[in-house]
């Protein structure tokens, strides 16, 4: 079992990583919260696989357990489900010393965390990620949200969990497709922060999964500790994401987040080579990994289609947009561009 500690101004918490530790989730969580009422929030797929195990462990540690299940999929991350969860907590008399357990991927973690942050202005919250993407990314750092009809993640809060319990044995039931989405985020961490890690990713990731998760969450917690509210360094975690979000949106979200980010990283790196922000070796290192993980690296959408969506990007500040560009393999920097120049970068990245 491995532990990574995160210290933000609002809250310090541990990320516990191990194989088979879902059975110990009750006792592990008692290190940061007291037993009381527990609401397991999960989705319709994960429910049948793992919520029984979690409920048993929590009950054995003295929790009284309720469960709330949302349909699997991004469309469940909506305001109707959010309000329904908050009403469920109220009707079942949850107090501030009771706890929401998010058991699932990023969708469950994001909506459950937001519900925990607004109910009674904040009750206890434990993240139990069940996808690789949630384990290495969304369960850590305290971004919680739901989608609005006008866009993704437009309503949310920064709300750090009391603990993250990551049992990677649950990845055994993940499809290759969904596992690969998480691999794109793993490559992202290595590209922005760690050239040695980039080298180690050439080894089969599944044989090294504990080390991989630990390295990713260590990088993320280090960045979140410097900039919890996403005003500066945290934006580095958006490497590949600005172009990636445009691709996701153009596809009506039929291209998954991980695949879109993979394409976005390839595009901004190709553009960076052409603009001489980085060397061709940096692009080769990225492409070698994207190919090894069978992730895509180009898009069918046109520059015009992508540019139109980019103009409505929520990270745009007036007529400037911050992009994360690689300087070399294992190091990225934030660069501010006039929005008009981004069209040229898109062209260079195709
Ligand atoms: N908060 C953040 O910092 C942050 C960061 C990145 C992404 N996100 C959000 O995360 C979401 C994407 O997360 P995701 O990729 O985990 O998607 P997801 O939660 O939709 O999970 C993907 C699919 O895998 C299934 N699944 C989950 N665990 C399983 C398991 N162990 N075995 C079998 N099936 C399983 C789910 O039922 C779902 O159908 C997006 O909404 C995105 O906006 C948030
Ligand atoms: Zn991402």
Short mmCIF file of C-alpha atoms and ligand atoms in Angstrom, two decimals:
data_model
loop_
_atom_site.label_atom_id
_atom_site.label_comp_id
_atom_site.label_asym_id
_atom_site.label_seq_id
_atom_site.Cartn_x
_atom_site.Cartn_y
_atom_site.Cartn_z
CA UNK A 1 0.00 0.00 0.00
CA UNK A 2 1.26 3.48 -0.90
CA UNK A 3 0.33 6.87 0.54
CA UNK A 4 0.59 10.34 -0.98
CA UNK A 5 -0.32 13.33 1.19
CA UNK A 6 -1.86 16.50 -0.21
CA UNK A 7 -1.75 19.82 1.66
CA UNK A 8 -3.97 22.61 0.35
CA UNK A 9 -4.80 25.76 2.33
CA UNK A 10 -8.31 24.43 2.99
CA UNK A 11 -7.60 20.79 3.76
CA UNK A 12 -4.85 18.17 4.05
CA UNK A 13 -5.66 14.62 3.04
CA UNK A 14 -4.17 11.29 2.09
CA UNK A 15 -4.41 9.33 -1.13
CA UNK A 16 -4.12 5.62 -0.29
CA UNK A 17 -3.21 3.34 -3.20
CA UNK A 18 -3.25 -0.45 -3.06
CA UNK A 19 -4.55 -3.66 -4.56
CA UNK A 20 -7.71 -5.01 -2.91
CA UNK A 21 -8.10 -2.14 -0.41
CA UNK A 22 -11.79 -1.58 -1.20
CA UNK A 23 -12.42 -4.28 1.43
CA UNK A 24 -10.69 -2.04 3.97
CA UNK A 25 -12.35 1.22 2.90
CA UNK A 26 -14.34 1.47 6.14
CA UNK A 27 -11.36 1.22 8.45
CA UNK A 28 -9.15 3.34 6.18
CA UNK A 29 -11.67 6.18 6.12
CA UNK A 30 -11.90 6.17 9.92
CA UNK A 31 -8.39 7.70 9.85
CA UNK A 32 -9.91 10.95 8.54
CA UNK A 33 -13.61 10.88 9.45
CA UNK A 34 -15.82 9.32 12.14
CA UNK A 35 -18.36 6.64 11.43
CA UNK A 36 -21.92 7.86 11.04
CA UNK A 37 -24.17 7.91 8.03
CA UNK A 38 -22.59 7.09 4.68
CA UNK A 39 -24.09 7.76 1.27
CA UNK A 40 -22.47 5.71 -1.49
CA UNK A 41 -22.95 7.53 -4.79
CA UNK A 42 -22.18 5.34 -7.78
CA UNK A 43 -23.29 4.65 -11.35
CA UNK A 44 -25.38 1.82 -12.79
CA UNK A 45 -22.32 -0.12 -14.05
CA UNK A 46 -20.09 0.22 -11.01
CA UNK A 47 -23.01 -0.47 -8.67
CA UNK A 48 -23.35 -4.09 -9.76
CA UNK A 49 -19.59 -4.62 -9.53
CA UNK A 50 -18.36 -2.93 -6.37
CA UNK A 51 -20.94 -1.14 -4.21
CA UNK A 52 -21.76 -4.33 -2.25
CA UNK A 53 -18.09 -4.67 -1.26
CA UNK A 54 -17.88 -1.03 -0.18
CA UNK A 55 -21.17 -1.19 1.75
CA UNK A 56 -20.00 -4.33 3.62
CA UNK A 57 -16.72 -2.69 4.56
CA UNK A 58 -18.40 0.51 5.74
CA UNK A 59 -21.00 -1.39 7.77
CA UNK A 60 -18.30 -3.50 9.41
CA UNK A 61 -16.65 -0.24 10.51
CA UNK A 62 -19.83 1.08 12.09
CA UNK A 63 -21.33 3.22 9.30
CA UNK A 64 -25.03 3.09 8.46
CA UNK A 65 -25.12 2.96 4.69
CA UNK A 66 -27.45 4.43 2.06
CA UNK A 67 -26.91 4.26 -1.70
CA UNK A 68 -27.73 6.54 -4.62
CA UNK A 69 -27.22 5.27 -8.18
CA UNK A 70 -27.04 7.43 -11.32
CA UNK A 71 -27.15 5.99 -14.85
CA UNK A 72 -23.61 5.38 -16.20
CA UNK A 73 -22.37 8.06 -18.60
CA UNK A 74 -21.51 11.75 -18.93
CA UNK A 75 -25.15 12.81 -19.40
CA UNK A 76 -25.81 11.98 -15.72
CA UNK A 77 -23.53 14.83 -14.62
CA UNK A 78 -26.48 17.25 -14.64
CA UNK A 79 -28.28 19.67 -12.34
CA UNK A 80 -31.37 17.43 -11.99
CA UNK A 81 -29.33 14.57 -10.53
CA UNK A 82 -27.39 17.03 -8.38
CA UNK A 83 -30.56 18.42 -6.82
CA UNK A 84 -31.97 14.94 -6.38
CA UNK A 85 -28.84 13.82 -4.49
CA UNK A 86 -28.95 16.90 -2.24
CA UNK A 87 -32.65 16.25 -1.52
CA UNK A 88 -31.83 12.61 -0.77
CA UNK A 89 -29.22 13.75 1.79
CA UNK A 90 -31.75 16.12 3.39
CA UNK A 91 -34.60 13.59 3.48
CA UNK A 92 -32.29 11.07 5.13
CA UNK A 93 -31.16 13.62 7.74
CA UNK A 94 -27.47 13.61 6.86
CA UNK A 95 -25.50 16.02 9.07
CA UNK A 96 -22.14 17.70 8.53
CA UNK A 97 -20.34 14.88 10.30
CA UNK A 98 -21.79 12.32 7.87
CA UNK A 99 -20.06 11.33 4.64
CA UNK A 100 -20.57 11.04 0.90
CA UNK A 101 -18.52 8.24 -0.73
CA UNK A 102 -18.03 8.66 -4.48
CA UNK A 103 -17.52 5.18 -5.96
CA UNK A 104 -16.91 5.43 -9.71
CA UNK A 105 -15.18 7.26 -12.52
CA UNK A 106 -14.87 11.00 -13.02
CA UNK A 107 -18.58 11.46 -13.64
CA UNK A 108 -19.53 10.08 -10.23
CA UNK A 109 -16.63 11.83 -8.49
CA UNK A 110 -17.48 15.23 -10.00
CA UNK A 111 -21.22 15.22 -9.21
CA UNK A 112 -20.87 13.53 -5.80
CA UNK A 113 -18.14 15.99 -4.80
CA UNK A 114 -20.23 18.95 -5.85
CA UNK A 115 -23.26 17.61 -3.94
CA UNK A 116 -21.05 17.12 -0.85
CA UNK A 117 -19.74 20.69 -1.20
CA UNK A 118 -23.15 22.39 -1.34
CA UNK A 119 -25.21 20.26 1.06
CA UNK A 120 -25.10 22.06 4.46
CA UNK A 121 -22.28 24.15 2.92
CA UNK A 122 -20.07 21.09 2.91
CA UNK A 123 -20.11 17.60 4.42
CA UNK A 124 -17.42 14.89 4.53
CA UNK A 125 -16.43 13.46 1.18
CA UNK A 126 -14.33 10.41 0.27
CA UNK A 127 -13.29 9.65 -3.31
CA UNK A 128 -13.02 6.01 -4.39
CA UNK A 129 -11.97 6.18 -8.07
CA UNK A 130 -12.71 3.14 -10.26
CA UNK A 131 -11.30 4.26 -13.63
CA UNK A 132 -7.63 4.98 -14.39
CA UNK A 133 -8.60 8.54 -15.36
CA UNK A 134 -10.34 9.10 -12.03
CA UNK A 135 -7.44 7.51 -10.11
CA UNK A 136 -4.71 9.63 -11.69
CA UNK A 137 -6.65 12.82 -12.24
CA UNK A 138 -10.24 13.64 -11.29
CA UNK A 139 -10.28 12.19 -7.74
CA UNK A 140 -7.38 14.43 -6.69
CA UNK A 141 -7.31 18.22 -6.51
CA UNK A 142 -10.84 19.12 -5.53
CA UNK A 143 -12.44 20.22 -8.79
CA UNK A 144 -16.11 19.20 -8.66
CA UNK A 145 -18.82 20.07 -11.17
CA UNK A 146 -21.91 19.32 -13.19
CA UNK A 147 -22.59 20.21 -16.81
CA UNK A 148 -25.07 22.85 -17.98
CA UNK A 149 -26.89 22.76 -21.34
CA UNK A 150 -24.47 25.45 -22.56
CA UNK A 151 -21.32 23.55 -21.70
CA UNK A 152 -19.31 21.06 -19.63
CA UNK A 153 -18.36 21.67 -15.99
CA UNK A 154 -19.88 25.17 -16.01
CA UNK A 155 -21.29 24.84 -12.47
CA UNK A 156 -19.04 23.59 -9.71
CA UNK A 157 -16.80 24.25 -6.74
CA UNK A 158 -13.31 23.61 -5.47
CA UNK A 159 -13.89 21.07 -2.71
CA UNK A 160 -11.08 18.81 -1.56
CA UNK A 161 -11.99 15.30 -0.36
CA UNK A 162 -11.20 14.07 3.18
CA UNK A 163 -9.48 11.05 1.66
CA UNK A 164 -8.92 9.22 -1.62
CA UNK A 165 -8.93 5.41 -1.55
CA UNK A 166 -7.62 3.93 -4.78
CA UNK A 167 -7.99 0.15 -5.16
CA UNK A 168 -6.55 -0.52 -8.62
CA UNK A 169 -7.80 -4.13 -8.66
CA UNK A 170 -11.10 -2.62 -9.89
CA UNK A 171 -9.39 -1.78 -13.20
CA UNK A 172 -9.61 -5.53 -13.98
CA UNK A 173 -13.22 -4.96 -15.12
CA UNK A 174 -12.49 -1.82 -17.19
CA UNK A 175 -12.67 -2.10 -20.97
CA UNK A 176 -9.41 -1.45 -22.85
CA UNK A 177 -11.05 1.64 -24.37
CA UNK A 178 -11.77 3.24 -21.00
CA UNK A 179 -8.41 2.21 -19.58
CA UNK A 180 -6.69 3.89 -22.54
CA UNK A 181 -8.49 7.18 -21.81
CA UNK A 182 -6.67 7.26 -18.50
CA UNK A 183 -3.36 6.46 -20.24
CA UNK A 184 -3.63 9.76 -22.15
CA UNK A 185 -3.66 11.65 -18.83
CA UNK A 186 -0.72 9.58 -17.57
CA UNK A 187 1.29 10.58 -20.67
CA UNK A 188 0.23 14.20 -20.05
CA UNK A 189 1.80 14.21 -16.56
CA UNK A 190 5.05 12.79 -17.89
CA UNK A 191 5.17 15.31 -20.73
CA UNK A 192 4.63 18.33 -18.49
CA UNK A 193 6.76 17.36 -15.57
CA UNK A 194 8.97 14.30 -15.67
CA UNK A 195 11.25 13.04 -18.45
CA UNK A 196 12.35 9.98 -16.38
CA UNK A 197 8.71 8.99 -15.94
CA UNK A 198 8.25 9.40 -19.70
CA UNK A 199 11.01 6.82 -20.20
CA UNK A 200 9.46 4.43 -17.65
CA UNK A 201 6.13 4.56 -19.51
CA UNK A 202 7.80 2.58 -22.27
CA UNK A 203 7.49 -0.45 -19.93
CA UNK A 204 4.09 -2.22 -19.79
CA UNK A 205 1.98 0.11 -17.64
CA UNK A 206 -0.28 -2.60 -16.18
CA UNK A 207 2.72 -4.34 -14.54
CA UNK A 208 3.65 -1.08 -12.89
CA UNK A 209 0.30 0.42 -12.15
CA UNK A 210 0.87 1.25 -8.47
CA UNK A 211 4.02 3.21 -9.28
CA UNK A 212 2.31 4.94 -12.21
CA UNK A 213 -0.68 6.08 -10.12
CA UNK A 214 1.62 7.20 -7.31
CA UNK A 215 3.79 9.29 -9.65
CA UNK A 216 0.75 10.90 -11.34
CA UNK A 217 -1.02 11.86 -8.10
CA UNK A 218 2.28 13.10 -6.64
CA UNK A 219 2.73 15.43 -9.63
CA UNK A 220 -0.90 16.55 -9.45
CA UNK A 221 -0.85 17.17 -5.70
CA UNK A 222 2.42 19.10 -6.00
CA UNK A 223 0.85 21.39 -8.62
CA UNK A 224 -2.45 21.73 -6.71
CA UNK A 225 -0.54 22.63 -3.54
CA UNK A 226 1.10 25.54 -5.41
CA UNK A 227 -2.11 26.73 -7.09
CA UNK A 228 -5.32 25.17 -5.77
CA UNK A 229 -7.66 27.56 -7.58
CA UNK A 230 -6.18 27.22 -11.08
CA UNK A 231 -4.80 30.73 -11.50
CA UNK A 232 -1.24 29.83 -12.51
CA UNK A 233 0.76 26.55 -12.34
CA UNK A 234 -2.35 24.34 -12.26
CA UNK A 235 -3.09 25.42 -15.81
CA UNK A 236 -0.11 23.29 -16.88
CA UNK A 237 -2.40 20.30 -16.32
CA UNK A 238 -4.31 21.53 -19.37
CA UNK A 239 -1.57 20.33 -21.73
CA UNK A 240 -3.43 19.04 -24.80
CA UNK A 241 -6.75 20.06 -23.28
CA UNK A 242 -7.57 23.33 -25.10
CA UNK A 243 -7.45 21.69 -28.53
CA UNK A 244 -8.76 18.46 -26.96
CA UNK A 245 -11.87 20.18 -25.57
CA UNK A 246 -12.56 21.70 -28.99
CA UNK A 247 -12.37 18.20 -30.54
CA UNK A 248 -14.66 16.74 -27.84
CA UNK A 249 -17.18 19.51 -28.39
CA UNK A 250 -17.08 19.29 -32.21
CA UNK A 251 -17.77 15.54 -31.93
CA UNK A 252 -20.79 16.17 -29.70
CA UNK A 253 -18.79 14.28 -27.01
CA UNK A 254 -18.73 11.06 -29.03
CA UNK A 255 -14.90 11.25 -28.92
CA UNK A 256 -13.91 10.50 -25.32
CA UNK A 257 -11.97 12.97 -23.18
CA UNK A 258 -8.81 10.84 -23.11
CA UNK A 259 -8.71 10.33 -26.89
CA UNK A 260 -9.40 14.04 -27.50
CA UNK A 261 -6.57 14.99 -25.11
CA UNK A 262 -4.22 12.58 -26.91
CA UNK A 263 -5.01 14.33 -30.22
CA UNK A 264 -4.74 17.75 -28.54
CA UNK A 265 -1.26 16.93 -27.15
CA UNK A 266 -0.10 15.75 -30.57
CA UNK A 267 -1.48 18.89 -32.25
CA UNK A 268 0.05 21.45 -29.89
CA UNK A 269 3.38 19.58 -29.97
CA UNK A 270 3.42 19.45 -33.79
CA UNK A 271 2.64 23.18 -33.83
CA UNK A 272 5.37 23.83 -31.23
CA UNK A 273 7.97 22.07 -33.40
CA UNK A 274 6.97 24.21 -36.40
CA UNK A 275 7.13 27.39 -34.28
CA UNK A 276 10.45 26.21 -32.75
CA UNK A 277 9.13 26.25 -29.17
CA UNK A 278 10.48 22.69 -28.90
CA UNK A 279 12.61 20.26 -30.88
CA UNK A 280 11.38 17.43 -33.14
CA UNK A 281 12.72 14.94 -30.52
CA UNK A 282 10.03 16.13 -28.12
CA UNK A 283 7.34 15.29 -30.70
CA UNK A 284 8.95 11.87 -31.36
CA UNK A 285 8.93 11.03 -27.65
CA UNK A 286 5.22 11.90 -27.41
CA UNK A 287 4.28 10.07 -30.63
CA UNK A 288 6.14 6.94 -29.54
CA UNK A 289 4.00 6.73 -26.41
CA UNK A 290 0.70 7.65 -28.11
CA UNK A 291 1.35 4.89 -30.65
CA UNK A 292 2.37 2.37 -27.98
CA UNK A 293 -0.88 3.05 -26.07
CA UNK A 294 -2.89 2.94 -29.32
CA UNK A 295 -4.13 6.49 -28.78
CA UNK A 296 -5.13 8.70 -31.74
CA UNK A 297 -3.02 11.68 -32.82
CA UNK A 298 -5.03 13.48 -35.51
CA UNK A 299 -8.54 14.73 -36.13
CA UNK A 300 -11.00 14.83 -39.02
CA UNK A 301 -12.38 18.20 -37.92
CA UNK A 302 -11.26 21.23 -39.92
CA UNK A 303 -9.30 24.20 -38.59
CA UNK A 304 -12.44 26.34 -39.09
CA UNK A 305 -14.61 24.00 -37.03
CA UNK A 306 -12.08 23.79 -34.20
CA UNK A 307 -11.31 27.52 -34.20
CA UNK A 308 -15.00 28.42 -33.91
CA UNK A 309 -15.30 26.28 -30.78
CA UNK A 310 -12.03 27.63 -29.36
CA UNK A 311 -13.39 31.16 -29.51
CA UNK A 312 -15.97 30.17 -26.89
CA UNK A 313 -13.40 28.42 -24.61
CA UNK A 314 -14.08 29.31 -20.97
CA UNK A 315 -10.33 29.63 -20.29
CA UNK A 316 -10.08 32.47 -22.80
CA UNK A 317 -9.28 35.83 -21.19
CA UNK A 318 -10.48 38.68 -23.41
CA UNK A 319 -8.57 38.52 -26.68
CA UNK A 320 -5.83 36.31 -25.19
CA UNK A 321 -5.74 32.58 -24.58
CA UNK A 322 -3.27 30.65 -22.40
CA UNK A 323 -1.89 27.53 -24.01
CA UNK A 324 0.42 24.92 -22.52
CA UNK A 325 3.31 24.32 -24.90
CA UNK A 326 6.12 21.79 -24.58
CA UNK A 327 9.71 23.06 -24.32
CA UNK A 328 11.14 19.56 -24.28
CA UNK A 329 10.00 16.05 -23.35
CA UNK A 330 9.14 16.31 -19.65
CA UNK A 331 8.78 20.07 -19.49
CA UNK A 332 5.88 22.33 -20.57
CA UNK A 333 5.29 26.05 -20.03
CA UNK A 334 2.29 28.37 -20.17
CA UNK A 335 2.29 30.80 -23.08
CA UNK A 336 -0.21 33.56 -23.74
CA UNK A 337 -1.35 33.96 -27.37
CA UNK A 338 -3.63 36.50 -29.04
CA UNK A 339 -6.75 34.51 -29.93
CA UNK A 340 -6.21 35.33 -33.62
CA UNK A 341 -2.80 33.52 -33.57
CA UNK A 342 -4.40 30.32 -32.37
CA UNK A 343 -5.84 29.72 -35.81
CA UNK A 344 -2.30 29.52 -37.17
CA UNK A 345 -1.29 27.17 -34.37
CA UNK A 346 -4.22 24.90 -35.20
CA UNK A 347 -3.12 24.87 -38.83
CA UNK A 348 0.45 24.05 -37.80
CA UNK A 349 -0.84 21.26 -35.53
CA UNK A 350 -2.96 19.42 -38.12
N1 LIG B 1 -12.48 16.92 -11.46
C1 LIG B 1 -11.45 16.84 -12.24
O1 LIG B 1 -10.35 17.32 -11.92
C2 LIG B 1 -11.56 16.10 -13.54
C3 LIG B 1 -10.42 15.78 -14.27
C4 LIG B 1 -10.56 15.04 -15.43
C5 LIG B 1 -11.82 14.62 -15.84
N2 LIG B 1 -12.92 14.95 -15.10
C6 LIG B 1 -14.26 14.48 -15.49
O2 LIG B 1 -14.27 13.06 -15.42
C7 LIG B 1 -15.24 12.56 -16.31
C8 LIG B 1 -14.66 11.40 -17.08
O3 LIG B 1 -14.29 10.40 -16.17
P1 LIG B 1 -14.16 8.87 -16.60
O4 LIG B 1 -13.34 8.76 -17.82
O5 LIG B 1 -13.75 8.11 -15.38
O6 LIG B 1 -15.63 8.52 -17.07
P2 LIG B 1 -16.89 7.81 -16.37
O7 LIG B 1 -17.02 8.16 -14.96
O8 LIG B 1 -18.06 8.06 -17.25
O9 LIG B 1 -16.50 6.27 -16.47
C9 LIG B 1 -16.37 5.69 -17.76
C10 LIG B 1 -17.20 4.40 -17.85
O10 LIG B 1 -16.54 3.38 -17.12
C11 LIG B 1 -17.46 2.69 -16.29
N3 LIG B 1 -16.69 2.18 -15.15
C12 LIG B 1 -16.15 2.91 -14.15
N4 LIG B 1 -15.40 2.13 -13.36
C13 LIG B 1 -15.48 0.89 -13.85
C14 LIG B 1 -14.88 -0.36 -13.48
N5 LIG B 1 -14.02 -0.44 -12.48
N6 LIG B 1 -15.19 -1.45 -14.22
C15 LIG B 1 -16.02 -1.35 -15.30
N7 LIG B 1 -16.59 -0.20 -15.71
C16 LIG B 1 -16.31 0.90 -14.99
C17 LIG B 1 -18.50 3.72 -15.95
O11 LIG B 1 -19.72 3.12 -15.58
C18 LIG B 1 -18.61 4.49 -17.26
O12 LIG B 1 -19.50 3.85 -18.12
C19 LIG B 1 -15.68 13.72 -17.18
O13 LIG B 1 -16.95 14.16 -16.76
C20 LIG B 1 -14.64 14.79 -16.91
O14 LIG B 1 -15.15 16.09 -17.04
C21 LIG B 1 -12.81 15.67 -13.97
ZN1 LIG B 2 -8.21 15.69 -18.71
#
